[in-house]
Amino acid sequence: MVKKRGRPRKKEVQQIEEQKKEIKKAIKRDYLFAVGRRKEAVARVRYYLKKEGETEINSRKLSEFFPTFTLQQIVKKPLEVVKLKIGSFSIRVKGGGKRGQAESISLGIARVLEKYDSNLRSPLKKAGLLSRDARIKERKKYGLKRARRAPQWQKR
């Protein structure tokens, strides 16, 4: 049994209008933009709509920037989930280590794809690619050697 819905809710209408505005802005500037973060790494991702080409990360090819296969797979995962070929992405990433950078790029690409087509949200969400991993390094506390490591203590 299919439920019939009347007119769309205000929130839905607002979301659709915002998406349309975002796409219009993107068409004016030829790309969609999103930011992905993980630990200390921040990736600024641009998805060029009209241009065909390879993914550039800090002006280098993907295979050059991430020589290991596992890191390349992390970056390509959002595209594999939605079954898209690699489009023309320009990515600026800084901070953190290689793994954190790869995961931040993955989040940025997933967010850009969601902006590009809202129907891609559910497969990306199911794959867990739209959620920001909030785990970061715990700060060092005074009186301790590290975040939780206390100095050696002798009873006698």
mmCIF file of C-alpha atoms in Angstrom:
data_model
loop_
_atom_site.group_PDB
_atom_site.id
_atom_site.type_symbol
_atom_site.label_atom_id
_atom_site.label_comp_id
_atom_site.label_asym_id
_atom_site.label_seq_id
_atom_site.Cartn_x
_atom_site.Cartn_y
_atom_site.Cartn_z
ATOM 1 C CA MET A 1 0.000 0.000 0.000
ATOM 2 C CA VAL A 2 1.463 3.329 -1.063
ATOM 3 C CA LYS A 3 0.868 6.321 1.149
ATOM 4 C CA LYS A 4 -0.319 9.400 -0.649
ATOM 5 C CA ARG A 5 1.213 12.598 0.498
ATOM 6 C CA GLY A 6 -0.318 15.973 0.003
ATOM 7 C CA ARG A 7 1.788 18.987 -0.660
ATOM 8 C CA PRO A 8 5.466 18.832 0.383
ATOM 9 C CA ARG A 9 6.481 20.008 3.831
ATOM 10 C CA LYS A 10 8.117 23.394 4.331
ATOM 11 C CA LYS A 11 11.471 21.843 5.243
ATOM 12 C CA GLU A 12 11.496 19.717 2.098
ATOM 13 C CA VAL A 13 10.642 22.717 -0.063
ATOM 14 C CA GLN A 14 13.391 24.779 1.590
ATOM 15 C CA GLN A 15 15.958 21.995 1.076
ATOM 16 C CA ILE A 16 15.029 21.643 -2.593
ATOM 17 C CA GLU A 17 15.254 25.416 -3.114
ATOM 18 C CA GLU A 18 18.649 25.557 -1.379
ATOM 19 C CA GLN A 19 19.911 22.732 -3.587
ATOM 20 C CA LYS A 20 18.718 24.520 -6.708
ATOM 21 C CA LYS A 21 20.476 27.715 -5.589
ATOM 22 C CA GLU A 22 23.673 25.752 -4.875
ATOM 23 C CA ILE A 23 23.610 24.152 -8.333
ATOM 24 C CA LYS A 24 22.939 27.523 -9.995
ATOM 25 C CA LYS A 25 25.933 28.999 -8.155
ATOM 26 C CA ALA A 26 28.022 26.008 -9.220
ATOM 27 C CA ILE A 27 27.040 26.427 -12.856
ATOM 28 C CA LYS A 28 28.086 30.080 -12.672
ATOM 29 C CA ARG A 29 31.505 29.134 -11.319
ATOM 30 C CA ASP A 30 31.800 25.753 -13.125
ATOM 31 C CA TYR A 31 32.421 23.673 -9.997
ATOM 32 C CA LEU A 32 30.889 22.390 -6.765
ATOM 33 C CA PHE A 33 32.821 22.817 -3.522
ATOM 34 C CA ALA A 34 32.944 20.926 -0.219
ATOM 35 C CA VAL A 35 35.283 20.509 2.736
ATOM 36 C CA GLY A 36 36.229 17.219 4.371
ATOM 37 C CA ARG A 37 38.019 16.885 7.713
ATOM 38 C CA ARG A 38 39.634 14.012 9.619
ATOM 39 C CA LYS A 39 41.920 14.363 12.669
ATOM 40 C CA GLU A 40 44.203 17.288 11.723
ATOM 41 C CA ALA A 41 43.729 16.937 7.947
ATOM 42 C CA VAL A 42 41.540 19.353 5.988
ATOM 43 C CA ALA A 43 40.642 18.719 2.336
ATOM 44 C CA ARG A 44 39.032 21.337 0.097
ATOM 45 C CA VAL A 45 37.394 19.524 -2.818
ATOM 46 C CA ARG A 46 36.242 21.043 -6.109
ATOM 47 C CA TYR A 47 34.206 18.970 -8.566
ATOM 48 C CA TYR A 48 34.309 20.491 -12.054
ATOM 49 C CA LEU A 49 31.032 19.924 -13.878
ATOM 50 C CA LYS A 50 32.047 20.734 -17.450
ATOM 51 C CA LYS A 51 35.629 19.461 -17.431
ATOM 52 C CA GLU A 52 36.721 15.844 -17.977
ATOM 53 C CA GLY A 53 40.011 14.827 -16.458
ATOM 54 C CA GLU A 54 41.880 13.200 -13.637
ATOM 55 C CA THR A 55 41.814 13.834 -9.939
ATOM 56 C CA GLU A 56 44.496 16.299 -8.883
ATOM 57 C CA ILE A 57 45.617 16.431 -5.270
ATOM 58 C CA ASN A 58 47.872 19.394 -4.469
ATOM 59 C CA SER A 59 48.672 19.670 -8.218
ATOM 60 C CA ARG A 60 49.772 16.005 -8.390
ATOM 61 C CA LYS A 61 48.028 12.909 -9.734
ATOM 62 C CA LEU A 62 46.182 10.627 -7.318
ATOM 63 C CA SER A 63 48.616 7.725 -7.878
ATOM 64 C CA GLU A 64 51.556 10.067 -7.332
ATOM 65 C CA PHE A 65 50.199 11.614 -4.121
ATOM 66 C CA PHE A 66 49.000 8.299 -2.640
ATOM 67 C CA PRO A 67 51.345 5.572 -3.952
ATOM 68 C CA THR A 68 49.765 2.848 -1.782
ATOM 69 C CA PHE A 69 46.732 0.992 -3.125
ATOM 70 C CA THR A 70 44.778 1.118 0.157
ATOM 71 C CA LEU A 71 44.893 4.926 0.359
ATOM 72 C CA GLN A 72 43.823 5.193 -3.294
ATOM 73 C CA GLN A 73 40.863 2.907 -2.521
ATOM 74 C CA ILE A 74 39.832 5.124 0.431
ATOM 75 C CA VAL A 75 39.813 8.178 -1.857
ATOM 76 C CA LYS A 76 37.882 6.385 -4.653
ATOM 77 C CA LYS A 77 35.301 4.735 -2.371
ATOM 78 C CA PRO A 78 32.550 7.416 -2.684
ATOM 79 C CA LEU A 79 32.756 7.168 -6.482
ATOM 80 C CA GLU A 80 32.587 3.356 -6.377
ATOM 81 C CA VAL A 81 29.538 3.432 -4.080
ATOM 82 C CA VAL A 82 27.567 5.647 -6.472
ATOM 83 C CA LYS A 83 29.055 3.872 -9.528
ATOM 84 C CA LEU A 84 30.601 6.955 -11.108
ATOM 85 C CA LYS A 85 33.833 7.142 -13.038
ATOM 86 C CA ILE A 86 36.450 9.500 -11.700
ATOM 87 C CA GLY A 87 35.429 12.985 -12.704
ATOM 88 C CA SER A 88 37.503 16.101 -12.682
ATOM 89 C CA PHE A 89 38.356 16.831 -9.065
ATOM 90 C CA SER A 90 40.795 19.445 -7.848
ATOM 91 C CA ILE A 91 41.729 18.845 -4.221
ATOM 92 C CA ARG A 92 43.818 20.877 -1.804
ATOM 93 C CA VAL A 93 44.716 18.982 1.345
ATOM 94 C CA LYS A 94 46.887 19.969 4.289
ATOM 95 C CA GLY A 95 47.668 18.821 7.809
ATOM 96 C CA GLY A 96 47.700 15.401 9.413
ATOM 97 C CA GLY A 97 49.187 12.199 8.051
ATOM 98 C CA LYS A 98 48.565 10.398 4.795
ATOM 99 C CA ARG A 99 45.714 8.226 6.144
ATOM 100 C CA GLY A 100 43.910 11.216 7.687
ATOM 101 C CA GLN A 101 44.322 13.134 4.440
ATOM 102 C CA ALA A 102 42.885 10.239 2.414
ATOM 103 C CA GLU A 103 39.863 9.969 4.717
ATOM 104 C CA SER A 104 39.281 13.735 4.666
ATOM 105 C CA ILE A 105 39.369 13.688 0.848
ATOM 106 C CA SER A 106 36.868 10.811 0.857
ATOM 107 C CA LEU A 107 34.459 12.813 3.034
ATOM 108 C CA GLY A 108 34.896 15.898 0.837
ATOM 109 C CA ILE A 109 34.172 13.930 -2.352
ATOM 110 C CA ALA A 110 31.083 12.349 -0.758
ATOM 111 C CA ARG A 111 29.779 15.792 0.247
ATOM 112 C CA VAL A 112 30.369 17.187 -3.249
ATOM 113 C CA LEU A 113 28.541 14.243 -4.838
ATOM 114 C CA GLU A 114 25.620 14.815 -2.469
ATOM 115 C CA LYS A 115 25.465 18.468 -3.556
ATOM 116 C CA TYR A 116 25.644 17.384 -7.195
ATOM 117 C CA ASP A 117 22.694 14.976 -6.895
ATOM 118 C CA SER A 118 20.568 14.618 -3.750
ATOM 119 C CA ASN A 119 19.516 11.091 -4.830
ATOM 120 C CA LEU A 120 23.084 9.942 -4.115
ATOM 121 C CA ARG A 121 22.651 10.764 -0.421
ATOM 122 C CA SER A 122 21.113 7.428 0.631
ATOM 123 C CA PRO A 123 23.806 5.123 -0.861
ATOM 124 C CA LEU A 124 26.553 7.393 0.494
ATOM 125 C CA LYS A 125 24.878 7.482 3.921
ATOM 126 C CA LYS A 126 24.476 3.673 3.993
ATOM 127 C CA ALA A 127 28.173 3.276 3.207
ATOM 128 C CA GLY A 128 28.974 5.664 6.092
ATOM 129 C CA LEU A 129 30.753 8.150 3.854
ATOM 130 C CA LEU A 130 28.842 11.289 4.877
ATOM 131 C CA SER A 131 29.586 11.080 8.601
ATOM 132 C CA ARG A 132 32.538 12.985 10.017
ATOM 133 C CA ASP A 133 34.775 10.854 12.257
ATOM 134 C CA ALA A 134 34.974 13.041 15.378
ATOM 135 C CA ARG A 135 37.866 11.191 17.036
ATOM 136 C CA ILE A 136 40.817 13.525 17.499
ATOM 137 C CA LYS A 137 43.995 13.462 19.557
ATOM 138 C CA GLU A 138 43.384 14.008 23.264
ATOM 139 C CA ARG A 139 45.252 16.952 24.775
ATOM 140 C CA LYS A 140 48.120 16.571 27.238
ATOM 141 C CA LYS A 141 47.235 17.338 30.863
ATOM 142 C CA TYR A 142 49.568 18.994 33.349
ATOM 143 C CA GLY A 143 51.061 16.655 35.936
ATOM 144 C CA LEU A 144 51.051 13.827 33.387
ATOM 145 C CA LYS A 145 53.622 12.815 30.783
ATOM 146 C CA ARG A 146 51.078 12.456 27.969
ATOM 147 C CA ALA A 147 47.290 12.706 27.757
ATOM 148 C CA ARG A 148 46.787 9.875 30.270
ATOM 149 C CA ARG A 149 50.258 8.515 31.020
ATOM 150 C CA ALA A 150 51.131 9.326 34.625
ATOM 151 C CA PRO A 151 54.708 9.473 35.920
ATOM 152 C CA GLN A 152 55.982 6.300 37.542
ATOM 153 C CA TRP A 153 54.807 5.942 41.129
ATOM 154 C CA GLN A 154 56.417 3.937 43.968
ATOM 155 C CA LYS A 155 54.530 2.797 46.992
ATOM 156 C CA ARG A 156 57.633 2.391 49.234
#
